[in-house]
PDB file of C-alpha atoms and ligand atoms in Angstrom:
ATOM      1  CA  UNK A1061     -62.724  14.863  27.030  1.00  0.00           C
ATOM      2  CA  UNK A1062     -64.143  18.073  28.489  1.00  0.00           C
ATOM      3  CA  UNK A1063     -62.134  21.454  28.121  1.00  0.00           C
ATOM      4  CA  UNK A1064     -62.469  24.563  30.427  1.00  0.00           C
ATOM      5  CA  UNK A1065     -61.066  27.664  28.783  1.00  0.00           C
ATOM      6  CA  UNK A1066     -60.703  30.273  31.667  1.00  0.00           C
ATOM      7  CA  UNK A1067     -59.522  33.838  31.473  1.00  0.00           C
ATOM      8  CA  UNK A1068     -60.158  37.691  31.633  1.00  0.00           C
ATOM      9  CA  UNK A1069     -62.246  39.218  28.597  1.00  0.00           C
ATOM     10  CA  UNK A1070     -59.949  39.487  25.571  1.00  0.00           C
ATOM     11  CA  UNK A1071     -57.963  36.950  26.522  1.00  0.00           C
ATOM     12  CA  UNK A1072     -58.534  34.730  23.497  1.00  0.00           C
ATOM     13  CA  UNK A1073     -60.843  32.011  24.971  1.00  0.00           C
ATOM     14  CA  UNK A1074     -63.130  32.130  22.213  1.00  0.00           C
ATOM     15  CA  UNK A1075     -60.194  31.814  19.784  1.00  0.00           C
ATOM     16  CA  UNK A1076     -58.250  29.032  21.153  1.00  0.00           C
ATOM     17  CA  UNK A1077     -61.866  27.078  22.088  1.00  0.00           C
ATOM     18  CA  UNK A1078     -62.279  27.424  18.247  1.00  0.00           C
ATOM     19  CA  UNK A1079     -58.524  25.783  17.218  1.00  0.00           C
ATOM     20  CA  UNK A1080     -59.235  23.128  19.770  1.00  0.00           C
ATOM     21  CA  UNK A1081     -62.633  21.735  18.441  1.00  0.00           C
ATOM     22  CA  UNK A1082     -61.146  21.766  14.947  1.00  0.00           C
ATOM     23  CA  UNK A1083     -58.276  19.821  16.251  1.00  0.00           C
ATOM     24  CA  UNK A1084     -60.011  17.798  18.621  1.00  0.00           C
ATOM     25  CA  UNK A1085     -63.489  17.558  16.964  1.00  0.00           C
ATOM     26  CA  UNK A1086     -65.431  18.822  20.261  1.00  0.00           C
ATOM     27  CA  UNK A1087     -68.445  20.906  20.806  1.00  0.00           C
ATOM     28  CA  UNK A1088     -67.807  24.780  21.577  1.00  0.00           C
ATOM     29  CA  UNK A1089     -70.413  26.010  24.490  1.00  0.00           C
ATOM     30  CA  UNK A1090     -69.874  29.673  24.104  1.00  0.00           C
ATOM     31  CA  UNK A1091     -72.197  31.398  26.632  1.00  0.00           C
ATOM     32  CA  UNK A1092     -71.221  34.648  25.047  1.00  0.00           C
ATOM     33  CA  UNK A1093     -72.548  33.417  21.555  1.00  0.00           C
ATOM     34  CA  UNK A1094     -75.412  31.803  22.975  1.00  0.00           C
ATOM     35  CA  UNK A1095     -76.754  34.980  24.958  1.00  0.00           C
ATOM     36  CA  UNK A1096     -75.824  36.809  21.665  1.00  0.00           C
ATOM     37  CA  UNK A1097     -77.668  34.525  19.692  1.00  0.00           C
ATOM     38  CA  UNK A1098     -80.771  35.433  21.709  1.00  0.00           C
ATOM     39  CA  UNK A1099     -80.245  39.253  21.222  1.00  0.00           C
ATOM     40  CA  UNK A1100     -79.687  38.835  17.713  1.00  0.00           C
ATOM     41  CA  UNK A1101     -83.498  36.343  17.849  1.00  0.00           C
ATOM     42  CA  UNK A1102     -85.107  39.819  19.342  1.00  0.00           C
ATOM     43  CA  UNK A1103     -86.884  37.622  22.029  1.00  0.00           C
ATOM     44  CA  UNK A1104     -88.032  39.402  25.081  1.00  0.00           C
ATOM     45  CA  UNK A1105     -85.188  37.681  26.529  1.00  0.00           C
ATOM     46  CA  UNK A1106     -82.702  39.198  24.014  1.00  0.00           C
ATOM     47  CA  UNK A1107     -84.159  42.607  24.721  1.00  0.00           C
ATOM     48  CA  UNK A1108     -83.591  42.214  28.133  1.00  0.00           C
ATOM     49  CA  UNK A1109     -79.949  40.881  27.712  1.00  0.00           C
ATOM     50  CA  UNK A1110     -78.882  43.626  25.389  1.00  0.00           C
ATOM     51  CA  UNK A1111     -79.035  45.822  27.905  1.00  0.00           C
ATOM     52  CA  UNK A1112     -77.154  43.744  30.877  1.00  0.00           C
ATOM     53  CA  UNK A1113     -74.163  42.953  28.426  1.00  0.00           C
ATOM     54  CA  UNK A1114     -74.042  46.057  26.822  1.00  0.00           C
ATOM     55  CA  UNK A1115     -73.672  47.472  30.010  1.00  0.00           C
ATOM     56  CA  UNK A1116     -70.641  45.038  31.016  1.00  0.00           C
ATOM     57  CA  UNK A1117     -72.861  43.266  33.473  1.00  0.00           C
ATOM     58  CA  UNK A1118     -73.349  39.770  33.699  1.00  0.00           C
ATOM     59  CA  UNK A1119     -76.533  37.737  32.419  1.00  0.00           C
ATOM     60  CA  UNK A1120     -78.106  36.021  35.950  1.00  0.00           C
ATOM     61  CA  UNK A1121     -77.234  32.748  36.640  1.00  0.00           C
ATOM     62  CA  UNK A1122     -80.229  31.170  36.048  1.00  0.00           C
ATOM     63  CA  UNK A1123     -80.466  32.517  32.446  1.00  0.00           C
ATOM     64  CA  UNK A1124     -76.975  31.036  31.694  1.00  0.00           C
ATOM     65  CA  UNK A1125     -77.324  27.786  33.999  1.00  0.00           C
ATOM     66  CA  UNK A1126     -80.458  26.719  31.719  1.00  0.00           C
ATOM     67  CA  UNK A1127     -78.658  27.565  28.747  1.00  0.00           C
ATOM     68  CA  UNK A1128     -76.024  25.438  29.496  1.00  0.00           C
ATOM     69  CA  UNK A1129     -78.289  22.616  30.957  1.00  0.00           C
ATOM     70  CA  UNK A1130     -79.644  21.568  27.525  1.00  0.00           C
ATOM     71  CA  UNK A1131     -76.150  21.369  26.192  1.00  0.00           C
ATOM     72  CA  UNK A1132     -74.574  19.296  28.454  1.00  0.00           C
ATOM     73  CA  UNK A1133     -77.740  17.034  28.577  1.00  0.00           C
ATOM     74  CA  UNK A1134     -77.391  15.843  24.708  1.00  0.00           C
ATOM     75  CA  UNK A1135     -75.854  12.546  24.319  1.00  0.00           C
ATOM     76  CA  UNK A1136     -74.271  13.456  21.387  1.00  0.00           C
ATOM     77  CA  UNK A1137     -72.068  16.059  22.977  1.00  0.00           C
ATOM     78  CA  UNK A1138     -71.294  14.078  25.921  1.00  0.00           C
ATOM     79  CA  UNK A1139     -67.666  14.005  26.571  1.00  0.00           C
ATOM     80  CA  UNK A1140     -67.200  16.173  23.637  1.00  0.00           C
ATOM     81  CA  UNK A1141     -67.658  19.651  25.174  1.00  0.00           C
ATOM     82  CA  UNK A1142     -64.979  22.772  25.308  1.00  0.00           C
ATOM     83  CA  UNK A1143     -66.506  25.435  27.625  1.00  0.00           C
ATOM     84  CA  UNK A1144     -65.483  29.381  26.772  1.00  0.00           C
ATOM     85  CA  UNK A1145     -67.171  31.841  28.848  1.00  0.00           C
ATOM     86  CA  UNK A1146     -68.521  29.452  31.081  1.00  0.00           C
ATOM     87  CA  UNK A1147     -68.260  29.421  34.512  1.00  0.00           C
ATOM     88  CA  UNK A1148     -67.707  32.681  35.281  1.00  0.00           C
ATOM     89  CA  UNK A1149     -68.510  32.456  39.296  1.00  0.00           C
ATOM     90  CA  UNK A1150     -67.970  30.265  41.903  1.00  0.00           C
ATOM     91  CA  UNK A1151     -71.327  29.286  41.810  1.00  0.00           C
ATOM     92  CA  UNK A1152     -71.372  28.592  37.878  1.00  0.00           C
ATOM     93  CA  UNK A1153     -68.606  26.553  38.707  1.00  0.00           C
ATOM     94  CA  UNK A1154     -70.060  24.204  41.300  1.00  0.00           C
ATOM     95  CA  UNK A1155     -73.188  24.118  38.908  1.00  0.00           C
ATOM     96  CA  UNK A1156     -71.157  22.455  35.979  1.00  0.00           C
ATOM     97  CA  UNK A1157     -69.616  20.207  38.248  1.00  0.00           C
ATOM     98  CA  UNK A1158     -72.883  19.268  39.158  1.00  0.00           C
ATOM     99  CA  UNK A1159     -74.781  19.175  35.833  1.00  0.00           C
ATOM    100  CA  UNK A1160     -71.635  17.443  34.461  1.00  0.00           C
ATOM    101  CA  UNK A1161     -71.356  14.661  37.268  1.00  0.00           C
ATOM    102  CA  UNK A1162     -75.266  13.699  36.976  1.00  0.00           C
ATOM    103  CA  UNK A1163     -74.997  12.924  32.966  1.00  0.00           C
ATOM    104  CA  UNK A1164     -71.634  10.866  34.229  1.00  0.00           C
ATOM    105  CA  UNK A1165     -69.159  13.049  32.876  1.00  0.00           C
ATOM    106  CA  UNK A1166     -65.978  15.214  34.177  1.00  0.00           C
ATOM    107  CA  UNK A1167     -63.967  18.404  33.248  1.00  0.00           C
ATOM    108  CA  UNK A1168     -60.742  16.852  32.040  1.00  0.00           C
ATOM    109  CA  UNK A1169     -58.695  19.857  31.153  1.00  0.00           C
ATOM    110  CA  UNK A1170     -58.798  23.538  32.704  1.00  0.00           C
ATOM    111  CA  UNK A1171     -56.797  26.054  31.183  1.00  0.00           C
ATOM    112  CA  UNK A1172     -56.109  29.438  32.087  1.00  0.00           C
ATOM    113  CA  UNK A1173     -55.163  32.024  29.814  1.00  0.00           C
ATOM    114  CA  UNK A1174     -53.524  34.757  31.538  1.00  0.00           C
ATOM    115  CA  UNK A1175     -53.435  38.444  30.037  1.00  0.00           C
ATOM    116  CA  UNK A1176     -52.567  41.489  31.686  1.00  0.00           C
ATOM    117  CA  UNK A1177     -55.069  44.580  31.752  1.00  0.00           C
ATOM    118  CA  UNK A1178     -53.158  46.454  28.990  1.00  0.00           C
ATOM    119  CA  UNK A1179     -53.361  43.772  26.352  1.00  0.00           C
ATOM    120  CA  UNK A1180     -56.778  43.018  27.172  1.00  0.00           C
ATOM    121  CA  UNK A1181     -57.861  46.698  26.660  1.00  0.00           C
ATOM    122  CA  UNK A1182     -55.774  46.957  23.348  1.00  0.00           C
ATOM    123  CA  UNK A1183     -56.958  43.963  22.099  1.00  0.00           C
ATOM    124  CA  UNK A1184     -60.437  44.809  22.710  1.00  0.00           C
ATOM    125  CA  UNK A1185     -60.063  48.010  20.862  1.00  0.00           C
ATOM    126  CA  UNK A1186     -58.866  45.920  17.779  1.00  0.00           C
ATOM    127  CA  UNK A1187     -61.852  43.504  18.169  1.00  0.00           C
ATOM    128  CA  UNK A1188     -64.265  46.689  18.365  1.00  0.00           C
ATOM    129  CA  UNK A1189     -63.368  47.153  14.621  1.00  0.00           C
ATOM    130  CA  UNK A1190     -63.548  43.685  13.469  1.00  0.00           C
ATOM    131  CA  UNK A1191     -66.574  42.572  15.175  1.00  0.00           C
ATOM    132  CA  UNK A1192     -68.721  45.529  16.122  1.00  0.00           C
ATOM    133  CA  UNK A1193     -69.965  44.142  19.566  1.00  0.00           C
ATOM    134  CA  UNK A1194     -72.089  46.559  21.948  1.00  0.00           C
ATOM    135  CA  UNK A1195     -69.556  45.694  24.677  1.00  0.00           C
ATOM    136  CA  UNK A1196     -66.509  46.240  23.114  1.00  0.00           C
ATOM    137  CA  UNK A1197     -66.105  49.949  23.886  1.00  0.00           C
ATOM    138  CA  UNK A1198     -63.436  51.268  26.959  1.00  0.00           C
ATOM    139  CA  UNK A1199     -66.060  52.415  29.573  1.00  0.00           C
ATOM    140  CA  UNK A1200     -67.554  48.788  29.085  1.00  0.00           C
ATOM    141  CA  UNK A1201     -64.241  46.501  28.836  1.00  0.00           C
ATOM    142  CA  UNK A1202     -63.083  48.528  32.183  1.00  0.00           C
ATOM    143  CA  UNK A1203     -66.296  47.204  33.884  1.00  0.00           C
ATOM    144  CA  UNK A1204     -66.162  43.578  32.362  1.00  0.00           C
ATOM    145  CA  UNK A1205     -62.237  43.633  33.636  1.00  0.00           C
ATOM    146  CA  UNK A1206     -63.491  44.817  36.922  1.00  0.00           C
ATOM    147  CA  UNK A1207     -66.665  42.286  36.897  1.00  0.00           C
ATOM    148  CA  UNK A1208     -63.951  39.610  36.252  1.00  0.00           C
ATOM    149  CA  UNK A1209     -61.647  40.569  39.212  1.00  0.00           C
ATOM    150  CA  UNK A1210     -64.531  40.460  41.355  1.00  0.00           C
ATOM    151  CA  UNK A1211     -66.768  37.680  40.325  1.00  0.00           C
ATOM    152  CA  UNK A1212     -64.994  35.695  38.034  1.00  0.00           C
ATOM    153  CA  UNK A1213     -61.214  35.512  39.545  1.00  0.00           C
ATOM    154  CA  UNK A1214     -62.513  33.876  42.690  1.00  0.00           C
ATOM    155  CA  UNK A1215     -62.910  30.543  40.439  1.00  0.00           C
ATOM    156  CA  UNK A1216     -59.486  30.448  39.964  1.00  0.00           C
ATOM    157  CA  UNK A1217     -58.779  29.611  43.484  1.00  0.00           C
ATOM    158  CA  UNK A1218     -61.527  26.947  43.193  1.00  0.00           C
ATOM    159  CA  UNK A1219     -59.761  25.234  40.160  1.00  0.00           C
ATOM    160  CA  UNK A1220     -56.131  25.868  40.457  1.00  0.00           C
ATOM    161  CA  UNK A1221     -55.665  23.323  43.237  1.00  0.00           C
ATOM    162  CA  UNK A1222     -56.719  20.539  40.601  1.00  0.00           C
ATOM    163  CA  UNK A1223     -54.160  18.700  38.648  1.00  0.00           C
ATOM    164  CA  UNK A1224     -55.856  19.469  35.689  1.00  0.00           C
ATOM    165  CA  UNK A1225     -55.305  22.682  36.132  1.00  0.00           C
ATOM    166  CA  UNK A1226     -52.907  24.482  33.214  1.00  0.00           C
ATOM    167  CA  UNK A1227     -51.999  28.038  33.457  1.00  0.00           C
ATOM    168  CA  UNK A1228     -50.923  29.285  30.146  1.00  0.00           C
ATOM    169  CA  UNK A1229     -49.280  32.772  28.893  1.00  0.00           C
ATOM    170  CA  UNK A1230     -52.084  34.169  26.793  1.00  0.00           C
ATOM    171  CA  UNK A1231     -50.228  37.398  25.839  1.00  0.00           C
ATOM    172  CA  UNK A1232     -48.225  35.357  22.793  1.00  0.00           C
ATOM    173  CA  UNK A1233     -49.201  34.360  19.129  1.00  0.00           C
ATOM    174  CA  UNK A1234     -52.202  32.419  19.060  1.00  0.00           C
ATOM    175  CA  UNK A1235     -50.930  29.809  17.183  1.00  0.00           C
ATOM    176  CA  UNK A1236     -48.024  29.271  19.562  1.00  0.00           C
ATOM    177  CA  UNK A1237     -50.650  29.238  22.540  1.00  0.00           C
ATOM    178  CA  UNK A1238     -52.651  26.605  20.394  1.00  0.00           C
ATOM    179  CA  UNK A1239     -49.549  24.416  20.199  1.00  0.00           C
ATOM    180  CA  UNK A1240     -48.807  24.542  23.877  1.00  0.00           C
ATOM    181  CA  UNK A1241     -52.540  23.799  24.742  1.00  0.00           C
ATOM    182  CA  UNK A1242     -52.660  20.607  22.151  1.00  0.00           C
ATOM    183  CA  UNK A1243     -49.296  19.366  23.454  1.00  0.00           C
ATOM    184  CA  UNK A1244     -50.912  19.023  26.954  1.00  0.00           C
ATOM    185  CA  UNK A1245     -54.251  17.315  25.673  1.00  0.00           C
ATOM    186  CA  UNK A1246     -52.003  14.999  23.746  1.00  0.00           C
ATOM    187  CA  UNK A1247     -49.104  14.325  26.509  1.00  0.00           C
TER     188      UNK A1247
HETATM  189  P1  AMP B 789     -68.310  36.807  25.886  1.00  0.00           P
HETATM  190  O1  AMP B 789     -68.177  36.533  24.459  1.00  0.00           O
HETATM  191  O2  AMP B 789     -67.616  35.299  26.843  1.00  0.00           O
HETATM  192  O3  AMP B 789     -66.672  37.739  25.919  1.00  0.00           O
HETATM  193  O4  AMP B 789     -69.590  37.198  26.851  1.00  0.00           O
HETATM  194  C1  AMP B 789     -69.916  38.558  26.517  1.00  0.00           C
HETATM  195  C2  AMP B 789     -70.895  39.257  27.666  1.00  0.00           C
HETATM  196  O5  AMP B 789     -72.154  38.094  27.872  1.00  0.00           O
HETATM  197  C3  AMP B 789     -70.331  39.077  29.087  1.00  0.00           C
HETATM  198  O6  AMP B 789     -69.918  39.850  29.181  1.00  0.00           O
HETATM  199  C4  AMP B 789     -71.333  38.426  29.640  1.00  0.00           C
HETATM  200  O7  AMP B 789     -72.045  40.169  30.235  1.00  0.00           O
HETATM  201  C5  AMP B 789     -72.118  37.669  29.545  1.00  0.00           C
HETATM  202  N1  AMP B 789     -71.997  36.266  29.723  1.00  0.00           N
HETATM  203  C6  AMP B 789     -71.152  35.511  28.874  1.00  0.00           C
HETATM  204  N2  AMP B 789     -71.027  34.378  29.533  1.00  0.00           N
HETATM  205  C7  AMP B 789     -71.699  34.458  30.800  1.00  0.00           C
HETATM  206  C8  AMP B 789     -71.838  33.703  32.158  1.00  0.00           C
HETATM  207  N3  AMP B 789     -71.223  32.506  31.785  1.00  0.00           N
HETATM  208  N4  AMP B 789     -72.296  34.434  32.821  1.00  0.00           N
HETATM  209  C9  AMP B 789     -73.033  35.367  33.093  1.00  0.00           C
HETATM  210  N5  AMP B 789     -73.056  36.495  31.982  1.00  0.00           N
HETATM  211  C10 AMP B 789     -72.325  35.760  30.562  1.00  0.00           C
END
């Protein structure tokens, strides 16, 4: 089974993905984490990415698509993928379909974690203290939210017509959201 967790920044995609990974023995594909690893490695690409991400802009499709292509084509991870933070644009959503299709896979579940802007701001302000991410400050949060509404939100229309699309209220308790997701997967 392959799963996509979709939603605005601060919706809890990473947290929910980690829970599903444990419960169903999947492999988490977080493009944000993959990009942060590049930054930590201080590669040329990492330096470029640091500037882009700390401003709240997106990495280019080319960079991100390459990162996930390697993972999707890995036979050991076949049908065991959970995507968190990808796709973030219509072109990435179409690319994901193509890549999965070319390796005989598909998306089985799409979960949209719906959270309002005020909750997002509160959550990210809290995360700033815990995780010390360079993109978790108020200006960048607002920029990331705008980028989400402009570029990522259209992916919702692309996915919401599918029978495997589920909208979940992402504003509740972590455990309650996880059990809703688990229920749907195991139905
Ligand atoms: P995240 O950890 O998912 O919140 O991502 C942190 C940042 O990494 C985002 O604000 C973007 O700058 C960048 N990023 C993560 N995933 C993508 C993606 N699929 N496409 C472009 N940029 C991304």
